[in-house]
Short mmCIF file of C-alpha atoms in Angstrom, two decimals:
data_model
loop_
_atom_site.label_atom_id
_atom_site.label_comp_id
_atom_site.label_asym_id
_atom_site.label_seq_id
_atom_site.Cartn_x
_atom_site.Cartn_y
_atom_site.Cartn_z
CA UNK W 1 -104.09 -113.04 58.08
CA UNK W 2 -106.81 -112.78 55.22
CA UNK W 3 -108.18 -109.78 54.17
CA UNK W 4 -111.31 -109.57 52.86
CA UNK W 5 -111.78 -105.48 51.09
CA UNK W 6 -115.37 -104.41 50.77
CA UNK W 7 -113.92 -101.10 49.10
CA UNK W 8 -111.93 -102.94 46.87
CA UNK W 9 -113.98 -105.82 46.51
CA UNK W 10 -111.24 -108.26 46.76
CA UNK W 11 -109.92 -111.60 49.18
CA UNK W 12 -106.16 -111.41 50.05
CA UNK W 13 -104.48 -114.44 51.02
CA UNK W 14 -101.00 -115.61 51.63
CA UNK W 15 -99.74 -119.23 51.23
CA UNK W 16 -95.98 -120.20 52.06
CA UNK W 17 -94.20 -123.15 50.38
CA UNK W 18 -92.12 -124.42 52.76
CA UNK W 19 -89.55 -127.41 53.21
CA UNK W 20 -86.04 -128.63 53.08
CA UNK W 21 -83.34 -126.63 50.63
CA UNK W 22 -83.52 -127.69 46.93
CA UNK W 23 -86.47 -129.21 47.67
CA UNK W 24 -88.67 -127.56 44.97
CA UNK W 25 -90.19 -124.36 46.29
CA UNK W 26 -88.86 -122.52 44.11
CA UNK W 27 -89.73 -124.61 40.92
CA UNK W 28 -93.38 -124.70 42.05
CA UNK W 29 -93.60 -121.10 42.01
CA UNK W 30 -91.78 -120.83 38.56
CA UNK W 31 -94.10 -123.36 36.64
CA UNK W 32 -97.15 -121.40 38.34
CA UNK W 33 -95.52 -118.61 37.00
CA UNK W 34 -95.12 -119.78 33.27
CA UNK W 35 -98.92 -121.83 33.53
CA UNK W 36 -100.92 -118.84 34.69
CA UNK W 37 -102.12 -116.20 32.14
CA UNK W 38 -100.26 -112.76 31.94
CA UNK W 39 -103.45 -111.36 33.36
CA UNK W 40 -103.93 -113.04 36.46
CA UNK W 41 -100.48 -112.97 37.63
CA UNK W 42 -97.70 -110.69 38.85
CA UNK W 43 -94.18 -110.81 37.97
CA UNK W 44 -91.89 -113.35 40.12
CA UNK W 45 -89.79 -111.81 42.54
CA UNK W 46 -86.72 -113.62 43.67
CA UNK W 47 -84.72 -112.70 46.33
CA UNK W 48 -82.12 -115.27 45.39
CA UNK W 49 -78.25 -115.30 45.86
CA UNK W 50 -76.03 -115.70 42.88
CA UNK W 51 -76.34 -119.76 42.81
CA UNK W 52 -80.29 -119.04 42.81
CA UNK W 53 -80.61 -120.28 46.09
CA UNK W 54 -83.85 -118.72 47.61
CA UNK W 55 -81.82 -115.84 49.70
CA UNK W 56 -85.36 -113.94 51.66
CA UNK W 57 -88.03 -115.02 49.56
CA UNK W 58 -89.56 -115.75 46.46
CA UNK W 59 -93.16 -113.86 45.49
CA UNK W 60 -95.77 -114.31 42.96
CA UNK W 61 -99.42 -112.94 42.90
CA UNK W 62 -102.11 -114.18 41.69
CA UNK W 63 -105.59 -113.40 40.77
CA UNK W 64 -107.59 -116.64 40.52
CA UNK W 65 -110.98 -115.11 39.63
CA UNK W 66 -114.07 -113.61 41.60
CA UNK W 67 -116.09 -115.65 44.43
CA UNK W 68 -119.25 -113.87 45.98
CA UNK W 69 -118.37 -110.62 43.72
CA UNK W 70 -114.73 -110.80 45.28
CA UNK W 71 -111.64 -110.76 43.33
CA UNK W 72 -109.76 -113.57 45.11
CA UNK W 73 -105.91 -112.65 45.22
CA UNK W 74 -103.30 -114.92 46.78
CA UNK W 75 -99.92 -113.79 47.59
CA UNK W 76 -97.47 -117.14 47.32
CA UNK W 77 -93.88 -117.15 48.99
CA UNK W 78 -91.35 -119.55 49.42
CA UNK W 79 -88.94 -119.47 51.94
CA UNK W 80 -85.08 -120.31 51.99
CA UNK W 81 -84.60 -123.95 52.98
CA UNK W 82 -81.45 -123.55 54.48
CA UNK W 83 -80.80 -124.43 57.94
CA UNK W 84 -79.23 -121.45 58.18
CA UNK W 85 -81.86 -119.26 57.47
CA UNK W 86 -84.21 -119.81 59.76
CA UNK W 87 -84.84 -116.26 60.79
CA UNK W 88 -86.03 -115.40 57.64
CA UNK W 89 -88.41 -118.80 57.40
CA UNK W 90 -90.03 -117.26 60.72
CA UNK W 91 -90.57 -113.29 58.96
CA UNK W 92 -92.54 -115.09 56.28
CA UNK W 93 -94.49 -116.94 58.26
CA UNK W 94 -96.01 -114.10 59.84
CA UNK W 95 -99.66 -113.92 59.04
CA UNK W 96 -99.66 -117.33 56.75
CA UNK W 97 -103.30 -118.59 55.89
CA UNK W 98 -102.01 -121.44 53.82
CA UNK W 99 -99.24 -123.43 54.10
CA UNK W 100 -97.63 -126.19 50.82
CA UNK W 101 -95.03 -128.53 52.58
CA UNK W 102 -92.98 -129.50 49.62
CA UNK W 103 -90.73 -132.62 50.74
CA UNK W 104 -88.25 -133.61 49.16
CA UNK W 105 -88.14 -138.00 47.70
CA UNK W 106 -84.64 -138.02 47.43
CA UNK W 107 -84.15 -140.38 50.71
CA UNK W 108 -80.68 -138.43 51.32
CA UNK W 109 -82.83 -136.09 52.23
CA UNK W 110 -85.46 -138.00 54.38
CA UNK W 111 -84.45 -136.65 57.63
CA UNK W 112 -84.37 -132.88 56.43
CA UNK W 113 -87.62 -133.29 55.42
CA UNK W 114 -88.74 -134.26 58.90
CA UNK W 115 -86.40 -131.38 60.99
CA UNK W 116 -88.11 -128.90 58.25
CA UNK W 117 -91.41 -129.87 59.26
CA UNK W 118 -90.90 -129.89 62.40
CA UNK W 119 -88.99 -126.08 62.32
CA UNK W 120 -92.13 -124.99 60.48
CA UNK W 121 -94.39 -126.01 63.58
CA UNK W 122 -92.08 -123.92 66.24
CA UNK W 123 -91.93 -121.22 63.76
CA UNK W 124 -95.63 -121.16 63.50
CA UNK W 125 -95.59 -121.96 67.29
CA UNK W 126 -93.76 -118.67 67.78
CA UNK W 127 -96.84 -116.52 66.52
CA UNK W 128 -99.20 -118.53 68.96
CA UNK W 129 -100.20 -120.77 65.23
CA UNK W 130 -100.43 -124.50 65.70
CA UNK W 131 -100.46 -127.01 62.77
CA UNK W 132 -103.94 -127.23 62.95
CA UNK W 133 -104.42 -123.83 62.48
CA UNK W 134 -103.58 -123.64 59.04
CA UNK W 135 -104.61 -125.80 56.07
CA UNK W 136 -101.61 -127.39 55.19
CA UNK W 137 -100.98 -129.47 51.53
CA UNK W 138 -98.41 -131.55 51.63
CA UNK W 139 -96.37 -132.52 48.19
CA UNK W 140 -94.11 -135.25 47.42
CA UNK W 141 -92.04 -134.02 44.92
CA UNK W 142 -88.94 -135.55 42.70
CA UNK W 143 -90.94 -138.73 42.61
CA UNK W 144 -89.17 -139.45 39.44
CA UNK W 145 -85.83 -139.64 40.99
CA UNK W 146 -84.67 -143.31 41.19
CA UNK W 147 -84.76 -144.96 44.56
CA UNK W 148 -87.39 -142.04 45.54
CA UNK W 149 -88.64 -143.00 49.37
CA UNK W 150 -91.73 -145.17 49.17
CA UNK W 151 -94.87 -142.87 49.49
CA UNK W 152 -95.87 -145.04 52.32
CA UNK W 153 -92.70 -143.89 54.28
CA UNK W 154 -93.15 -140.47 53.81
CA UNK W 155 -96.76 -140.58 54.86
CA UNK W 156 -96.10 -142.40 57.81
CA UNK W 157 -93.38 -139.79 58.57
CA UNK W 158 -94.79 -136.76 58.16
CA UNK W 159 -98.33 -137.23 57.38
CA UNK W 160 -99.64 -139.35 60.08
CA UNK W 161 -103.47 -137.40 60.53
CA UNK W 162 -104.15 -137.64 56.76
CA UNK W 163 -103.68 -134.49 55.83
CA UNK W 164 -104.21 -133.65 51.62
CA UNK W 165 -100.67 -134.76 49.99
CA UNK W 166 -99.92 -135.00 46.26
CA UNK W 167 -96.92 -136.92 44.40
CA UNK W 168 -95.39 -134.16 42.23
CA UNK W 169 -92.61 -133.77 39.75
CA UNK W 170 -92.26 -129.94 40.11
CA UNK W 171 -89.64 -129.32 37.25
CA UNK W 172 -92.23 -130.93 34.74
CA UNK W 173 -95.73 -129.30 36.23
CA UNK W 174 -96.96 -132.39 37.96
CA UNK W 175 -98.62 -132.13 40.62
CA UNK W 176 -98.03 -128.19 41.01
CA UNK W 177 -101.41 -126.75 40.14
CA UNK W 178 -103.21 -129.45 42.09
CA UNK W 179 -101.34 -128.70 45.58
CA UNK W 180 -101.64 -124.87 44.60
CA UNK W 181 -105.69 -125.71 44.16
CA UNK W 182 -106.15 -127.71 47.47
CA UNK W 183 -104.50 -125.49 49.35
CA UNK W 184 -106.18 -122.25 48.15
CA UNK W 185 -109.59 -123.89 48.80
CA UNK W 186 -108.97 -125.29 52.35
CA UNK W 187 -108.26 -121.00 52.93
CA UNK W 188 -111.24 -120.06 51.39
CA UNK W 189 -112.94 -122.76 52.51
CA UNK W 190 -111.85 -120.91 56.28
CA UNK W 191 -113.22 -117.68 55.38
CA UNK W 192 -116.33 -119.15 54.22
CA UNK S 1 -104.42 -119.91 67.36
CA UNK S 2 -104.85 -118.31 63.82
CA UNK S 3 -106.52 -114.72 63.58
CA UNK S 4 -109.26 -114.30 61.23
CA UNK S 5 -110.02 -112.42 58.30
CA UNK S 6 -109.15 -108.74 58.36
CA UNK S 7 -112.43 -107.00 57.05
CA UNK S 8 -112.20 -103.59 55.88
CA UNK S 9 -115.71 -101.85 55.21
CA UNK S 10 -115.70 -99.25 52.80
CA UNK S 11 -116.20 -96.72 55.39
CA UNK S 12 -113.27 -97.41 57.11
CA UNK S 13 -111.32 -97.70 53.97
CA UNK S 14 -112.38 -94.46 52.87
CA UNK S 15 -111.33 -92.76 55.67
CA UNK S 16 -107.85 -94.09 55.95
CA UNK S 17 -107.21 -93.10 52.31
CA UNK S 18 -108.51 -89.27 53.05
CA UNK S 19 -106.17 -89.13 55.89
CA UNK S 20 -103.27 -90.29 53.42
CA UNK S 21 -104.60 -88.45 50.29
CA UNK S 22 -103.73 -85.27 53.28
CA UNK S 23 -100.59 -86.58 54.36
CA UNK S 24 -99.25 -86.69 50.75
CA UNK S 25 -100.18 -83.20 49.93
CA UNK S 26 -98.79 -81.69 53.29
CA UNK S 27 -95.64 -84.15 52.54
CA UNK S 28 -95.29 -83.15 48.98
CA UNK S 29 -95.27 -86.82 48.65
CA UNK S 30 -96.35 -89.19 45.55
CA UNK S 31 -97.90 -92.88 47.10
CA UNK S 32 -98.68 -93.76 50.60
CA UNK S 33 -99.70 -97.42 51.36
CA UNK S 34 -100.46 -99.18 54.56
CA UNK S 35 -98.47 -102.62 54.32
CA UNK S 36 -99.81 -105.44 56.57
CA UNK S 37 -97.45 -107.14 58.88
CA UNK S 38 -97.53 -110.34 56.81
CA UNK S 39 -96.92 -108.13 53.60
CA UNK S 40 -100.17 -108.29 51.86
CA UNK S 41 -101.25 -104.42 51.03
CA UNK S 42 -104.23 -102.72 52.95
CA UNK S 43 -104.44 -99.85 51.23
CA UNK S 44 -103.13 -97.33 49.19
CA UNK S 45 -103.21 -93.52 47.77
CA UNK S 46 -102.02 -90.83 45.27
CA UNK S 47 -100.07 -92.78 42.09
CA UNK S 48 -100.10 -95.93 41.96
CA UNK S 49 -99.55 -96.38 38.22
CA UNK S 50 -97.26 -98.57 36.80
CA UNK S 51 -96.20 -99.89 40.47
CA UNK S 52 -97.13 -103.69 41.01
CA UNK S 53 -98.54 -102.94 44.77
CA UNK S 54 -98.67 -106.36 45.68
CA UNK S 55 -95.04 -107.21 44.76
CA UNK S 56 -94.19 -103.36 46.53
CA UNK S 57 -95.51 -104.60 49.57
CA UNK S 58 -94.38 -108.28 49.77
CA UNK S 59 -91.03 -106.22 49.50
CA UNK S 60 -91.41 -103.61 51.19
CA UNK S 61 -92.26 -105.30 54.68
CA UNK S 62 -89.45 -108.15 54.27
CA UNK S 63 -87.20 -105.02 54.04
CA UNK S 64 -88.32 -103.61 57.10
CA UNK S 65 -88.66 -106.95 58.87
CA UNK S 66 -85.41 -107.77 58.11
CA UNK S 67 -83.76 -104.62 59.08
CA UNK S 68 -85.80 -104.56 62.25
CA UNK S 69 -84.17 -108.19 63.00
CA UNK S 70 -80.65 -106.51 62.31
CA UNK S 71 -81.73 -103.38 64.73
CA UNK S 72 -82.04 -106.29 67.29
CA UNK S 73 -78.84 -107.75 66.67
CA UNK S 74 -77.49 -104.56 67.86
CA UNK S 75 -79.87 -104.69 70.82
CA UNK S 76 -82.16 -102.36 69.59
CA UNK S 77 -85.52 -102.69 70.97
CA UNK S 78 -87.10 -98.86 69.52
CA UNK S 79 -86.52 -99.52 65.88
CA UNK S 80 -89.68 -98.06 63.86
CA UNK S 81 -88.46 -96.09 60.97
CA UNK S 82 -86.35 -96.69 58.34
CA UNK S 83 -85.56 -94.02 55.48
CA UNK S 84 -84.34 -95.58 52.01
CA UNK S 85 -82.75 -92.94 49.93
CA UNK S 86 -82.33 -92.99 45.72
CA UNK S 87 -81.28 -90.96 42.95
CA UNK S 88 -84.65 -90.26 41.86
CA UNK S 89 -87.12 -91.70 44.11
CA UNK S 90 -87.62 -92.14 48.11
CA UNK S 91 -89.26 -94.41 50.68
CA UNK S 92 -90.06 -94.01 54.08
CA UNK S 93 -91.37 -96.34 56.27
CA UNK S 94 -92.75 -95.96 59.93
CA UNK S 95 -94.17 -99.01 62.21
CA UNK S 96 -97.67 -98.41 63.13
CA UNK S 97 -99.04 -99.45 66.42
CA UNK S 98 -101.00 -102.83 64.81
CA UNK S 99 -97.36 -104.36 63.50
CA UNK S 100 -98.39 -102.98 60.18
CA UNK S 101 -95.90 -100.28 58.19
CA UNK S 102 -96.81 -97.30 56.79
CA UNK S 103 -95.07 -96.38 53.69
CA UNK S 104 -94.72 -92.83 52.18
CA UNK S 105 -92.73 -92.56 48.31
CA UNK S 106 -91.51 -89.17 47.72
CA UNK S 107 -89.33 -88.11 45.04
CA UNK S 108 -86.17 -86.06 45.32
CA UNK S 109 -87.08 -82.65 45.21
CA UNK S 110 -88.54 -83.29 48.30
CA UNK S 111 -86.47 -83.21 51.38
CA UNK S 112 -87.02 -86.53 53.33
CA UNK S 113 -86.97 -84.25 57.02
CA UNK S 114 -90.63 -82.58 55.72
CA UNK S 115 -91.58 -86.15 54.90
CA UNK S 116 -90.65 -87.66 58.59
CA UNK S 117 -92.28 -84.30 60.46
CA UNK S 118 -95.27 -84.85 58.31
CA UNK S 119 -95.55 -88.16 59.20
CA UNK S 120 -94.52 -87.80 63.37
CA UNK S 121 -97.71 -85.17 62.87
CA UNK S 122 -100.05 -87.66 61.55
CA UNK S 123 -99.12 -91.06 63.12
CA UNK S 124 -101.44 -90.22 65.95
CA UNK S 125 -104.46 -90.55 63.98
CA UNK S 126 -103.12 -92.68 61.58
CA UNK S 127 -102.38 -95.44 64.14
CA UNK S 128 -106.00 -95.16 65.28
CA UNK S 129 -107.69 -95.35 62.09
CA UNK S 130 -105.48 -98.53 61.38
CA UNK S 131 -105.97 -99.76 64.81
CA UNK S 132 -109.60 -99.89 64.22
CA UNK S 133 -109.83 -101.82 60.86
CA UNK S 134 -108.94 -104.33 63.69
CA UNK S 135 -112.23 -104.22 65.92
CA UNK S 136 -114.46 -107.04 65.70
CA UNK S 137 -115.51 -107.53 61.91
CA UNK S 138 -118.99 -107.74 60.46
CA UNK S 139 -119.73 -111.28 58.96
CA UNK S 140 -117.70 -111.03 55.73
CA UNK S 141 -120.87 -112.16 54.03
CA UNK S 142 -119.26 -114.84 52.19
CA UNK S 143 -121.36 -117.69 52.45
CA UNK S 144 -120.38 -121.53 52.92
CA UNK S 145 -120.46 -122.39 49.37
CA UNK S 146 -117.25 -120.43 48.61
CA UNK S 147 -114.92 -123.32 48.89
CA UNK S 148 -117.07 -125.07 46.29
CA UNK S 149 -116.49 -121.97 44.05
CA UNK S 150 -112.73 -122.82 43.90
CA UNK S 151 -113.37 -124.95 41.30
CA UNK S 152 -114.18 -122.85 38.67
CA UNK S 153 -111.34 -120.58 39.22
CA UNK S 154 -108.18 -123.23 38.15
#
């Protein structure tokens, strides 16, 4: 849930990066991370286990400026991909204004990407949240992986209503900032 | 369906953070914060130098939810406090009536039993006060054009 401070003068958001394990989460966060100025942005905190698979969670903040005289603040988490871990997908999801569904183009990994979207909406589900409830970005990312899926496949798969999607190649920046942007301004765009 | 936009007024903001700014001195505690149930900070009082509150938070309510899942595991169903103890410096953290936590950081020449009693004695009004930030919100005041404003900020 958004928070909008009249004491403090500031917005408080929270957008979750969710999708299938090794999918990229992680790496969007990171780049975000190194791109953003010292100023505007927390440390990264990775709850990760010794592999640096996401564990619980990964966190960034980050200050992206005033609207309206309010400092706008977005809190960014990842969750752990793993099947396994779906307990902690639902924790995080608690009180999500944003969502980034990072799939994965690897087409090994074409059917995760639809069981992870489709865990996401019963986790949302669980807190009474339906997909269209919360602006959701979708990215593509690994496009540059040989034999990626065909962008038509993966829209007809999990993007059938048309939602914003971006091609990405997280581990080189592309496409990062511009899912990060969309998806902050469709949860502004709400509070507006 | 999706909840809207918490709006704190100043007012109500103020208040909370008197009723803390109390709580710490009868607690001989150092930082109080109210933690949202989706992590994001609500408030906070006393020192808050050199923390990152943000990060705290984010933390600081994944630790409780998690450990909350655990108490279930064990078929728990009362679990509201949890007490974690270091060399130098202390949390405790209580569930308040909304979902959200309350979190009290004490150091260690303070025994953690006057830090529960102090907070048993305030949660009363505490949960109130925190209760209420959820009544029906004034129009945040935003304005349409705040989407547009995005721009600018990338």
């Amino acid at each position: 849930m958004a928070l909008v401070n009249y004491a403090s003068r500031e917005i408080g958001c929270k957008i979750v990066y969710y999708g299938t394990g090794l999918g990229g989460k992680t790496t969007n966060l990171a780049f975000i991370h190194e791109r953003m100025p010292q100023e505007n942005r927390g440390e990264m905190v990775s709850l990760a286990t010794a592999t640096e698979r996401t564990l619980f969670f990964d966190f960034l903040s980050l200050d992206l400026g005033s609207v309206q005289g309010f400092k706008t603040r977005f809190a960014l988490y990842t969750v752990p991909g793993q099947e396994e871990y779906n307990a902690s997908r639902r924790l995080i999801l608690n009180g999500v204004d944003g969502i980034v569904f990072v799939a994965d183009s690897d087409p090994a990994k074409f059917r995760e990407n639809v069981e992870s979207l489709k865990n996401m909406a019963e986790n949302l589900a669980s807190y009474g949240v339906g997909m269209e409830d919360v602006p959701l970005v979708l990215q593509y990312n690994k496009r540059d992986l040989p034999g990626a899926v065909p962008l038509e496949h993966l829209q007809r798969a999990l993007n059938p209503g048309g939602l914003p999607a971006f091609q990405a190649v997280a581990a080189r920046g592309l496409g990062v900032m511009e899912t990060l942007k969309t998806c902050a301004k469709g949860v502004l765009t709400r509070l507006g | 369906m999706a909840k809207g936009p918490l709006v704190l007024t100043e007012a109500a903001v103020g208040a909370l953070n008197a009723r803390l700014a109390q709580l710490l001195v009868d607690a001989n505690a150092k930082t109080a914060l109210v933690v949202g149930s989706s992590g994001q900070l609500i408030t906070a009082a006393g020192s808050t130098g050199g923390l990152d509150t943000l990060s705290l938070a984010a933390l600081l309510s994944g630790a409780f939810s998690s450990t909350r899942a655990l108490a279930k595991v064990f078929g728990e169903r009362g679990f509201k406090a949890m007490l974690q103890e270091g060399d130098r410096e202390h949390v405790f953290m209580h569930a308040l009536g909304t979902g959200d936590l309350l979190v009290v950081l004490f150091g260690a020449d303070t025994p953690a039993g006057l830090v529960k009693f102090q907070v048993s004695q305030a949660m009363a009004r505490l949960d109130a006060q925190v209760d209420a930030l959820y009544a029906p919100a004034p129009d945040a005041g935003l304005g349409g054009a705040i989407g547009a404003r995005i721009d600018s900020l990338f």
